Coordinates of C-alpha atoms and ligand atoms in Angstrom, one line a residue:
Chain A
M1468 CA 56.1 85.9 109.7
E1469 CA 58.9 87.4 107.6
K1470 CA 61.1 85.4 105.3
R1471 CA 64.5 86.5 104.3
E1472 CA 66.3 84.8 101.3
L1473 CA 70.1 84.9 101.7
I1474 CA 73.1 83.2 100.2
C1475 CA 75.6 81.8 102.5
I1476 CA 79.0 83.3 101.8
S1477 CA 80.9 81.4 104.3
C1478 CA 82.4 79.3 101.6
P1479 CA 82.4 79.3 97.7
M1480 CA 79.5 76.7 97.7
G1481 CA 77.1 79.6 98.1
C1482 CA 74.2 77.7 99.6
P1483 CA 70.8 79.4 99.4
L1484 CA 69.4 80.1 102.9
T1485 CA 66.0 81.0 104.1
V1486 CA 65.7 82.7 107.5
E1487 CA 62.3 83.0 109.0
L1488 CA 61.7 85.8 111.4
E1489 CA 58.9 86.5 113.9
G1490 CA 59.6 90.2 114.6
Q1491 CA 63.2 90.3 115.6
E1492 CA 63.2 86.7 116.6
I1493 CA 64.7 84.1 114.3
V1494 CA 62.4 81.1 114.3
N1495 CA 63.8 78.9 111.5
I1496 CA 66.8 78.6 109.1
T1497 CA 66.8 76.2 106.3
G1498 CA 69.0 75.5 103.2
Y1499 CA 72.6 75.3 104.6
T1500 CA 74.8 72.3 103.9
C1501 CA 77.0 72.7 107.0
K1502 CA 76.9 74.3 110.4
R1503 CA 78.6 77.4 109.3
G1504 CA 75.7 78.3 107.0
E1505 CA 73.4 78.3 110.1
V1506 CA 75.7 80.6 111.9
Y1507 CA 76.0 82.9 108.9
G1508 CA 72.3 83.1 108.4
R1509 CA 71.8 84.0 112.0
K1510 CA 74.4 86.7 112.0
E1511 CA 73.6 88.2 108.5
V1512 CA 70.2 89.2 109.8
T1513 CA 71.4 90.5 113.2
N1514 CA 75.0 91.8 112.8
P1515 CA 76.5 91.4 109.2
T1516 CA 80.3 91.0 109.2
R1517 CA 83.0 90.5 106.5
I1518 CA 86.7 89.5 106.3
V1519 CA 88.5 92.4 104.5
T1520 CA 91.5 91.8 102.3
S1521 CA 93.8 94.3 100.8
T1522 CA 97.6 95.0 100.1
V1523 CA 100.1 97.3 101.7
K1524 CA 103.6 98.4 100.4
V1525 CA 106.7 96.6 101.4
E1526 CA 110.3 97.8 101.4
G1527 CA 113.3 95.6 100.7
G1528 CA 111.3 92.4 99.9
K1529 CA 111.0 90.2 97.0
S1530 CA 107.8 91.9 95.9
D1531 CA 106.7 95.5 96.3
M1532 CA 103.4 94.6 97.8
V1533 CA 102.2 92.2 100.6
S1534 CA 98.6 90.9 100.9
V1535 CA 96.8 91.4 104.2
K1536 CA 93.5 90.5 105.8
T1537 CA 91.5 91.2 108.9
R1538 CA 92.3 88.3 111.3
E1539 CA 88.6 88.0 111.8
D1540 CA 85.4 89.3 110.5
I1541 CA 84.7 93.0 111.1
P1542 CA 81.2 94.6 111.0
K1543 CA 80.1 95.4 107.4
D1544 CA 79.8 99.1 108.0
K1545 CA 83.5 99.3 109.1
I1546 CA 84.8 98.0 105.8
S1547 CA 85.7 101.3 104.1
E1548 CA 87.2 102.8 107.3
C1549 CA 89.3 99.7 107.5
V1550 CA 90.6 100.1 103.9
K1551 CA 91.3 103.8 104.6
A1552 CA 93.4 102.9 107.6
L1553 CA 95.7 100.8 105.4
K1554 CA 96.4 103.6 103.0
G1555 CA 99.9 104.9 103.3
I1556 CA 101.2 102.1 105.4
T1557 CA 104.7 100.8 104.4
V1558 CA 106.2 97.8 106.2
K1559 CA 109.8 96.5 106.1
A1560 CA 110.7 93.0 104.8
P1561 CA 110.9 90.3 106.0
V1562 CA 107.2 89.8 106.5
R1563 CA 105.7 86.4 107.5
I1564 CA 102.2 85.0 107.1
G1565 CA 100.4 86.0 110.3
D1566 CA 102.6 89.0 111.2
V1567 CA 100.5 91.9 112.6
I1568 CA 100.6 94.8 110.2
L1569 CA 98.1 97.0 112.1
S1570 CA 96.4 96.3 115.3
N1571 CA 92.8 97.1 116.3
V1572 CA 91.9 98.5 112.8
A1573 CA 89.2 101.2 112.9
G1574 CA 88.5 100.4 116.5
T1575 CA 87.1 97.0 115.7
G1576 CA 89.5 95.2 118.1
V1577 CA 90.6 93.1 115.1
D1578 CA 94.2 93.1 113.8
I1579 CA 95.3 93.3 110.2
V1580 CA 97.7 90.4 109.4
A1581 CA 100.0 89.5 106.5
T1582 CA 98.9 86.6 104.3
K1583 CA 102.0 86.2 102.3
E1584 CA 105.6 85.9 103.0
V1585 CA 107.7 88.8 101.4
Chain B
M561 CA 119.9 64.3 79.3
K562 CA 118.5 64.6 82.9
E563 CA 115.9 62.0 83.8
Y564 CA 113.0 62.1 86.1
D565 CA 110.2 59.7 86.9
I566 CA 107.6 62.4 86.9
V567 CA 107.9 65.8 85.4
I568 CA 105.1 68.3 86.4
I569 CA 104.5 71.3 84.0
G570 CA 103.3 74.2 86.1
G571 CA 103.7 75.0 89.8
G572 CA 100.2 76.3 90.6
P573 CA 97.9 74.6 93.0
A574 CA 97.4 71.7 90.6
G575 CA 101.2 71.0 90.1
L576 CA 101.9 71.3 93.8
A577 CA 99.2 68.9 94.9
A578 CA 100.1 66.5 92.2
A579 CA 103.7 66.5 93.3
I580 CA 102.8 65.9 97.0
A581 CA 100.5 63.2 96.3
A582 CA 103.2 61.4 94.1
R583 CA 105.7 61.6 96.8
D584 CA 103.2 60.3 99.3
N585 CA 102.7 57.3 97.0
G586 CA 106.4 56.7 97.2
S587 CA 107.8 58.5 94.1
E588 CA 111.2 60.0 94.7
S589 CA 112.3 61.4 91.5
I590 CA 109.9 64.4 90.8
L591 CA 110.5 67.7 89.1
I592 CA 108.2 70.7 88.9
L593 CA 108.9 73.3 86.1
E594 CA 107.3 76.8 86.6
R595 CA 107.7 79.8 84.3
D596 CA 106.8 82.4 87.0
K597 CA 109.3 83.7 89.7
E598 CA 107.3 81.9 92.5
L599 CA 105.2 78.7 93.1
G600 CA 101.5 79.1 93.7
G601 CA 100.2 80.1 90.2
I602 CA 97.2 82.3 90.0
L603 CA 96.7 82.1 93.8
N604 CA 99.4 84.7 94.3
Q605 CA 97.3 87.4 92.8
C606 CA 94.1 86.2 94.4
I607 CA 94.4 88.0 97.7
H608 CA 90.7 87.8 98.6
N609 CA 89.6 85.1 101.1
G610 CA 87.5 82.1 100.3
F611 CA 90.0 79.4 99.5
G612 CA 90.2 76.0 101.2
L613 CA 87.2 75.7 103.4
H614 CA 86.6 72.1 102.1
T615 CA 90.2 71.0 102.5
F616 CA 91.4 72.9 105.6
K617 CA 88.1 73.7 107.3
E618 CA 89.2 77.4 107.4
E619 CA 88.8 80.3 105.1
L620 CA 92.1 81.3 103.6
T621 CA 93.3 83.8 101.1
G622 CA 94.9 82.7 97.9
P623 CA 98.5 83.2 99.0
E624 CA 97.8 81.5 102.3
Y625 CA 96.3 78.6 100.5
A626 CA 99.3 78.4 98.1
A627 CA 101.7 78.5 101.2
R628 CA 100.2 75.3 102.7
F629 CA 101.3 73.5 99.5
T630 CA 104.6 75.1 99.0
E631 CA 105.6 74.5 102.6
Q632 CA 104.9 70.8 102.1
V633 CA 106.8 70.8 98.8
E634 CA 109.8 72.3 100.7
K635 CA 109.5 69.8 103.6
Y636 CA 109.4 66.9 101.2
K637 CA 112.4 68.4 99.3
I638 CA 110.6 68.0 96.0
E639 CA 112.6 69.5 93.3
Y640 CA 111.4 72.6 91.4
V641 CA 112.8 75.2 89.1
L642 CA 111.4 78.7 88.6
N643 CA 111.6 81.2 85.8
T644 CA 111.6 78.2 83.5
M645 CA 109.3 78.0 80.5
V646 CA 108.4 74.6 78.9
I647 CA 108.2 75.1 75.3
E648 CA 107.7 71.6 73.9
I649 CA 106.9 68.0 74.9
S650 CA 107.5 65.2 72.6
P651 CA 105.3 62.0 72.5
E652 CA 108.3 60.2 73.8
K653 CA 108.1 62.4 76.9
V654 CA 111.1 64.5 76.3
V655 CA 110.4 68.0 77.9
T656 CA 112.2 70.9 76.3
A657 CA 112.4 73.9 78.6
M658 CA 114.2 77.3 78.7
N659 CA 115.6 79.6 81.3
R660 CA 118.2 82.2 81.7
E661 CA 120.8 80.1 83.5
E662 CA 120.7 77.1 81.3
G663 CA 119.4 78.3 78.0
L664 CA 117.4 75.5 76.2
F665 CA 117.6 72.1 77.8
D666 CA 115.9 68.6 77.6
I667 CA 114.6 66.4 80.3
Q668 CA 113.4 62.8 79.8
A669 CA 110.3 61.9 81.9
K670 CA 108.6 58.5 82.5
A671 CA 105.3 60.2 83.3
I672 CA 104.2 63.8 82.8
I673 CA 101.6 65.8 84.6
L674 CA 100.1 68.7 82.6
A675 CA 99.2 71.5 85.1
M676 CA 99.6 74.6 83.2
G677 CA 96.3 76.2 84.3
C678 CA 94.4 78.7 82.1
R679 CA 94.6 82.1 80.6
E680 CA 91.9 84.8 80.1
R681 CA 89.9 84.9 77.0
S682 CA 91.1 87.9 75.1
R683 CA 89.8 91.2 73.8
G684 CA 88.5 89.3 70.7
A685 CA 85.3 89.1 72.9
L686 CA 84.9 92.8 72.4
N687 CA 83.3 92.5 69.1
I688 CA 83.0 96.1 68.1
P689 CA 84.7 98.2 65.4
G690 CA 86.6 101.4 66.1
Y691 CA 89.5 102.5 68.2
R692 CA 91.1 100.7 71.1
P693 CA 92.1 103.5 73.4
A694 CA 94.2 102.9 76.6
G695 CA 92.3 101.9 79.6
I696 CA 90.9 98.6 78.4
F697 CA 92.3 95.7 80.4
S698 CA 91.5 92.0 81.0
A699 CA 90.2 91.6 84.7
G700 CA 93.2 89.4 85.5
T701 CA 95.7 91.9 84.2
A702 CA 94.1 94.5 86.4
Q703 CA 94.2 92.2 89.3
R704 CA 97.9 91.7 88.9
L705 CA 98.5 95.4 88.5
V706 CA 96.5 96.4 91.6
N707 CA 97.5 93.4 94.0
M708 CA 101.1 92.6 93.0
E709 CA 102.3 96.1 91.7
G710 CA 100.1 98.5 93.7
F711 CA 99.0 100.3 90.5
M712 CA 95.4 101.6 90.0
P713 CA 94.2 101.2 86.4
G714 CA 91.7 104.0 86.6
R715 CA 89.1 106.0 88.6
E716 CA 85.7 105.3 86.7
V717 CA 85.3 101.8 85.8
V718 CA 82.8 99.6 83.8
I719 CA 83.2 95.8 83.8
L720 CA 82.1 93.6 80.9
G721 CA 81.5 90.0 81.8
S722 CA 80.6 88.7 85.2
G723 CA 83.2 86.1 85.6
D724 CA 84.6 85.7 89.0
I725 CA 87.7 87.8 88.4
G726 CA 85.5 90.8 87.2
L727 CA 83.4 90.5 90.3
I728 CA 86.4 90.3 92.7
M729 CA 87.9 93.4 91.0
A730 CA 84.7 95.3 91.2
R731 CA 85.0 95.1 95.1
R732 CA 88.7 95.6 95.1
L733 CA 88.7 98.7 92.9
T734 CA 85.7 100.2 94.8
L735 CA 87.5 99.7 98.1
E736 CA 90.6 101.4 96.6
G737 CA 88.5 104.5 95.9
A738 CA 87.4 103.8 92.2
K739 CA 83.8 104.2 91.1
V740 CA 82.7 100.9 89.5
K741 CA 79.5 102.0 87.6
V742 CA 78.1 98.8 86.3
V743 CA 78.9 95.1 85.5
A744 CA 77.4 94.1 82.1
E745 CA 76.8 90.5 81.2
I746 CA 75.7 89.4 77.9
M747 CA 74.2 86.2 79.0
P748 CA 70.9 86.1 81.1
Y749 CA 72.8 84.7 84.0
S750 CA 76.1 85.4 85.8
G751 CA 79.2 83.4 84.9
G752 CA 80.5 83.9 88.5
L753 CA 79.9 82.3 91.9
K754 CA 76.7 83.4 93.7
R755 CA 78.8 84.3 96.7
N756 CA 80.9 86.7 94.7
I757 CA 77.8 88.5 93.4
V758 CA 76.6 88.9 97.0
Q759 CA 79.9 89.9 98.5
C760 CA 81.4 92.0 95.6
L761 CA 78.4 93.7 93.9
D762 CA 75.4 93.6 96.2
D763 CA 77.4 94.8 99.3
Y764 CA 78.7 97.8 97.4
G765 CA 75.4 98.6 95.5
I766 CA 77.1 97.9 92.1
P767 CA 74.4 97.1 89.5
L768 CA 74.7 93.9 87.4
K769 CA 72.9 94.2 84.1
L770 CA 72.2 90.8 82.7
S771 CA 71.6 90.4 78.9
H772 CA 73.5 93.6 78.4
T773 CA 76.8 94.2 76.3
V774 CA 79.1 97.1 75.3
I775 CA 78.2 98.3 71.7
E776 CA 80.3 101.4 71.5
I777 CA 83.7 102.6 72.8
R778 CA 84.5 106.3 73.0
G779 CA 87.9 108.1 73.2
K780 CA 91.0 108.0 71.0
E781 CA 94.0 108.0 73.3
R782 CA 92.4 107.3 76.6
L783 CA 89.0 105.6 77.1
E784 CA 86.3 108.3 77.7
G785 CA 83.1 106.3 77.8
I786 CA 81.1 103.3 76.5
T787 CA 77.6 102.7 75.5
L788 CA 75.7 99.6 76.9
A789 CA 72.6 98.0 75.2
A790 CA 70.3 95.1 76.2
V791 CA 70.6 92.1 73.8
D792 CA 67.9 89.8 72.7
D793 CA 68.0 86.1 73.2
R794 CA 70.4 85.6 70.3
G795 CA 72.8 88.2 71.7
K796 CA 71.8 90.9 69.3
P797 CA 71.6 94.6 70.6
I798 CA 68.1 95.9 70.9
A799 CA 67.6 99.3 69.4
G800 CA 66.4 102.0 71.8
T801 CA 68.0 100.4 75.0
E802 CA 71.3 102.3 74.7
E803 CA 72.7 103.8 77.7
E804 CA 75.9 105.9 77.8
Y805 CA 78.4 105.7 80.6
S806 CA 81.5 107.8 81.1
C807 CA 84.6 105.8 82.2
D808 CA 88.3 105.8 81.9
T809 CA 88.6 102.1 82.4
L810 CA 86.9 99.0 80.9
L811 CA 87.7 95.6 82.4
L812 CA 86.9 92.5 80.4
S813 CA 86.0 89.4 82.5
V814 CA 84.7 87.1 79.7
G815 CA 86.0 83.8 80.9
L816 CA 89.0 81.6 81.1
I817 CA 90.4 79.0 78.6
P818 CA 92.7 76.2 79.4
E819 CA 96.2 76.7 78.2
N820 CA 96.7 73.7 76.0
E821 CA 99.1 74.7 73.2
L822 CA 101.8 72.2 74.6
S823 CA 99.4 69.4 75.1
G824 CA 97.8 69.7 71.6
A825 CA 101.3 69.9 69.9
M826 CA 102.3 66.5 71.5
G827 CA 99.2 64.8 70.1
V828 CA 96.9 65.0 73.2
V829 CA 93.3 64.8 72.0
M830 CA 91.1 67.7 73.3
N831 CA 87.4 68.0 74.3
P832 CA 86.0 70.8 72.2
V833 CA 83.7 71.7 75.0
T834 CA 86.2 72.2 77.8
S835 CA 89.2 73.0 75.6
G836 CA 91.0 70.6 77.9
P837 CA 92.4 67.0 77.3
I838 CA 90.0 64.0 77.1
V839 CA 91.0 61.8 80.0
N840 CA 90.1 58.5 81.4
E841 CA 89.3 57.7 85.1
S842 CA 93.0 58.0 86.0
L843 CA 93.0 61.5 84.4
E844 CA 95.4 60.0 81.8
T845 CA 95.2 61.6 78.4
N846 CA 95.2 59.5 75.1
V847 CA 99.0 59.7 75.4
E848 CA 100.1 56.9 77.7
G849 CA 101.7 58.2 80.9
V850 CA 100.7 61.8 80.3
F851 CA 98.1 63.0 82.9
A852 CA 96.2 66.3 83.3
C853 CA 94.7 68.2 86.2
G854 CA 93.5 71.5 87.4
N855 CA 92.4 74.3 85.0
V856 CA 94.4 72.9 82.1
L857 CA 91.9 70.0 82.2
H858 CA 88.8 72.1 82.7
V859 CA 88.2 75.5 84.3
H860 CA 87.5 75.2 88.0
D861 CA 86.0 77.8 90.3
L862 CA 87.0 76.2 93.6
V863 CA 90.6 75.5 94.3
D864 CA 89.8 72.8 96.8
F865 CA 88.6 70.7 93.9
V866 CA 91.7 71.5 91.8
S867 CA 93.9 70.1 94.7
E868 CA 91.7 67.1 95.0
E869 CA 91.8 66.3 91.3
A870 CA 95.5 66.9 91.1
A871 CA 96.2 64.6 94.1
A872 CA 94.6 61.8 92.1
A873 CA 96.6 62.6 89.0
G874 CA 99.8 62.7 91.0
K875 CA 99.0 59.3 92.6
N876 CA 98.0 57.8 89.3
A877 CA 101.2 59.0 87.6
S878 CA 103.2 57.6 90.4
N879 CA 101.5 54.2 90.0
Y880 CA 102.0 54.3 86.3
V881 CA 105.7 54.7 86.8
K882 CA 105.8 51.8 89.4
N883 CA 103.7 49.4 87.6
G884 CA 103.5 50.5 83.9
E885 CA 100.3 50.9 82.1
Q886 CA 97.6 48.6 83.6
K887 CA 95.7 47.2 80.6
P888 CA 92.6 45.7 82.3
N889 CA 90.2 43.3 80.6
G890 CA 86.8 44.5 79.9
R891 CA 85.5 47.6 78.3
E892 CA 86.1 51.3 78.8
I893 CA 82.6 52.7 79.7
I894 CA 81.9 55.9 77.9
L895 CA 80.7 58.8 80.2
E896 CA 78.5 61.3 78.7
G897 CA 76.6 64.4 79.5
T898 CA 73.3 65.1 77.7
D899 CA 70.1 67.2 78.3
G900 CA 71.8 70.2 79.8
V901 CA 75.0 68.5 81.0
R902 CA 77.7 70.1 78.8
Y903 CA 80.6 67.7 79.5
T904 CA 82.0 65.2 82.1
V905 CA 85.5 64.7 83.4
P906 CA 86.6 61.9 83.1
S907 CA 85.3 60.9 79.7
T908 CA 85.7 57.3 80.0
I909 CA 85.9 54.9 83.0
N910 CA 87.3 51.4 83.4
P911 CA 85.5 49.6 86.3
E912 CA 88.5 47.3 86.9
R913 CA 91.1 50.0 87.2
M914 CA 89.1 52.5 89.0
E915 CA 89.3 53.1 92.7
A916 CA 86.5 52.3 95.1
T917 CA 84.7 55.5 94.3
Q918 CA 85.1 57.8 91.3
I919 CA 84.2 61.5 91.3
V920 CA 82.8 62.7 88.0
R921 CA 82.7 66.4 87.6
F922 CA 80.6 68.3 85.1
R923 CA 78.9 71.7 84.3
V924 CA 75.4 72.5 83.2
G925 CA 74.7 74.8 80.2
N926 CA 71.9 76.9 81.7
V927 CA 70.3 77.9 85.1
Y928 CA 68.1 75.2 86.3
K929 CA 65.8 75.4 89.4
N930 CA 64.2 72.6 91.3
C931 CA 65.5 69.9 89.0
Y932 CA 67.2 66.6 89.4
I933 CA 70.5 65.1 88.3
G934 CA 69.8 61.7 86.6
V935 CA 72.5 59.1 86.2
Y936 CA 71.9 56.3 83.8
F937 CA 73.7 53.0 83.2
N938 CA 72.7 52.4 79.6
D939 CA 69.0 53.1 79.8
E940 CA 68.5 52.3 83.5
R941 CA 68.3 55.3 85.9
V942 CA 70.4 54.5 88.9
L943 CA 70.5 57.9 90.6
H944 CA 67.9 60.7 90.8
R945 CA 69.2 63.5 93.0
K946 CA 67.3 66.8 93.7
R947 CA 69.0 70.1 93.2
M948 CA 67.6 73.5 94.2
V949 CA 69.7 75.4 91.7
M950 CA 72.4 74.5 89.1
A951 CA 74.1 77.3 87.1
P952 CA 76.8 77.2 84.5
G953 CA 79.1 79.1 86.8
E954 CA 79.3 76.3 89.4
M955 CA 80.9 73.0 88.9
E956 CA 78.8 69.9 89.9
E957 CA 79.9 66.4 90.9
I958 CA 78.5 63.0 91.4
K959 CA 80.3 59.8 92.7
L960 CA 80.3 56.4 91.0
E961 CA 80.9 53.3 93.0
K962 CA 83.1 50.5 91.8
E963 CA 81.1 47.8 93.5
K964 CA 78.0 49.0 91.6
L965 CA 79.8 49.2 88.3
L966 CA 81.1 45.7 88.7
L967 CA 77.5 44.4 89.5
H968 CA 76.5 45.6 85.9
P969 CA 79.0 44.1 83.6
D970 CA 76.9 44.9 80.5
I971 CA 77.1 48.7 80.7
D972 CA 78.9 50.5 78.0
R973 CA 77.7 53.9 78.6
I974 CA 76.9 56.1 81.6
T975 CA 74.9 59.3 80.9
I976 CA 74.3 62.2 83.2
R977 CA 71.4 64.5 82.6
V978 CA 69.4 67.4 84.0
E979 CA 65.9 66.3 84.6
E980 CA 63.1 68.8 85.2
A981 CA 60.8 68.1 88.1
Ligands
LIG586 C1 90.4 85.6 89.9 C2 90.2 84.2 90.4 C3 89.6 84.1 91.6 C4 89.3 82.8 92.2 N1 88.7 82.8 93.4 C5 88.7 81.6 94.0 C6 88.0 81.4 95.3 O1 87.6 82.4 95.8 N2 88.0 80.2 95.9 C7 88.5 79.2 95.3 O2 88.5 78.1 95.9 N3 89.1 79.2 94.0 C8 89.1 80.5 93.4 N4 89.6 80.5 92.1 C9 90.0 79.2 91.4 C10 91.4 78.7 91.6 O3 92.3 79.6 92.1 C11 92.0 78.1 90.4 O4 91.0 77.1 89.9 C12 93.3 77.3 90.6 O5 94.3 78.4 91.0 C13 93.8 76.6 89.4 O6 95.0 75.9 89.6 P1 96.0 75.4 88.5 O7 97.3 74.9 89.2 O8 95.2 74.5 87.6 O9 96.3 76.7 87.6 P2 97.2 78.0 87.9 O10 97.0 78.5 89.3 O11 97.0 78.9 86.8 O12 98.7 77.4 87.8 C14 99.3 77.0 86.6 C15 100.8 77.3 86.6 O13 101.4 76.8 85.4 C16 102.4 77.6 84.9 N5 102.7 77.3 83.6 C17 101.7 77.5 82.6 N6 102.3 77.2 81.4 C18 103.7 76.8 81.7 C19 104.8 76.5 80.9 N7 104.6 76.4 79.5 N8 105.9 76.3 81.5 C20 106.0 76.4 82.8 N9 105.0 76.8 83.6 C21 103.8 76.9 83.0 C22 101.8 79.0 85.2 O14 102.9 80.0 85.4 C23 101.2 78.8 86.7 O15 101.9 79.0 87.8 C24 89.8 81.7 91.5 C25 90.5 81.9 90.3 C26 90.7 83.1 89.7 C27 91.5 83.2 88.4
LIG587 S1 76.2 76.3 104.3 FE1 78.3 75.5 104.6 S2 78.6 74.5 102.6 FE2 77.0 76.0 102.3 S3 77.9 77.9 101.6 FE3 77.7 78.0 103.7 S4 79.7 77.3 104.6 FE4 79.5 76.6 102.4

């Protein structure tokens, strides 16, 4: 049996998790404080994903930049493609929290949305 | 002179949560003074996610978390002024502030809530002789430049200090195309949250060198490189361990320090460990009617706890205005951290005045594994809680119950300790 030590990153508590694997099969997960930890542990060993945050330029707003994020997690190996896709984008003010800045980023099916009002 | 029941200094998450809680408790006359051009404090530049899971059960970015509170402040029509710097507070609670429109002006408050947050420890941390070429930034300044102004500080980066801002910036700069070569930490453990080490360094293969520091800086006009060396257990560089790195940027992420010039000048007594005010269970300082919360009280890693603490301060300030100072009978119990517990907030607790449960927050001074938190009423141990890991970078808490304290009328001291298994 294989044991994988992970740190849950679903929230800043950072609980230490232990995932026990029998081949590809997850047989046990321990160490989480809440349900999200179990879900994370399961996913991290099978299909790791992350929320990606960045900024894009804004024209005519109260700031020059607006912060953005992927609305949901995207696969870890798509992160740099996602950030590249945001380079060179300029949006026009007004921008509201939740406005779609770029849809289906890097073919992940996930949208990039604004996280600040500008 | 304008008069308000409650004047709040600082419109970051602490000031906002305090204002909302004071209004929820029935206070009408509230004013927030903020020196920046917008409310939200440091959260405006923290564009990464990871805020608010405890409070909102979702994972928000800094600006989104701030918006939840600013929207509520707007909805409640709580008064605030921006671009306004508080420069003095008198012990009689006259607040002197300054802005472009009104110049210098005074406001009389019945209660004051200190919510000024903290600032970064400065370059003084870089204890090496020689030139200071361009290219050396504090991590927070770099964060502001990149996230708010869209400006990249450099291409080849070394980070000194493993505080959270440095870790977050390691990832951000990497994603923006810079090469972050190494993060060096002089202590044998990281000062940042575990999750940030996983998400910001491990994910991108950035090495973290513990017990290492910068011993030399090269370059006259612009930074050209640095030398790292391992340090011994007293922090002294060990000969023969030097490693040279070429870089055009050095970020310093060596910790935060509460911004308490105003508080000190008005006679608020400080705790030398936290550099924040000493407070009782109401989060009230030694100056009657002056409360403190958030990073000005002690540096927090999680904004959820800032909001929670600030809400308590807001409610207490509101009650103070309504009822005046409650002078209960009985003794103030002293709360104390020993054996690895560096400090506690609050520092004293009055069993009669306290709410049904009181949260006590503290930090430990080292990394402890498989240990216990022990809580003692005088010499009697009343709590023995197992902890897998405790680290200086992560704030801990315990709860005290009023019922229990009232059952022990003879306690004059509560001690919190780390106990090895
Ligand atoms: C880089 C970084 C990353 C973080 N990451 C996370 C995370 O992932 N998750 C999480 O939960 N928490 C995180 N935190 C912690 C959290 O953001 C802070 O603990 C919280 O913002 C502190 O709130 P505050 O209101 O006490 O201070 P601040 O946000 O600093 O607000 C203080 C306000 O007071 C104002 N002020 C100060 N002096 C004066 C004056 N004299 N007159 C008028 N106004 C004044 C300032 O302008 C500022 O707006 C992070 C913090 C930092 C710095
Ligand atoms: S298990 Fe729950 S509490 Fe622990 S880090 Fe994960 S999400 Fe946070």
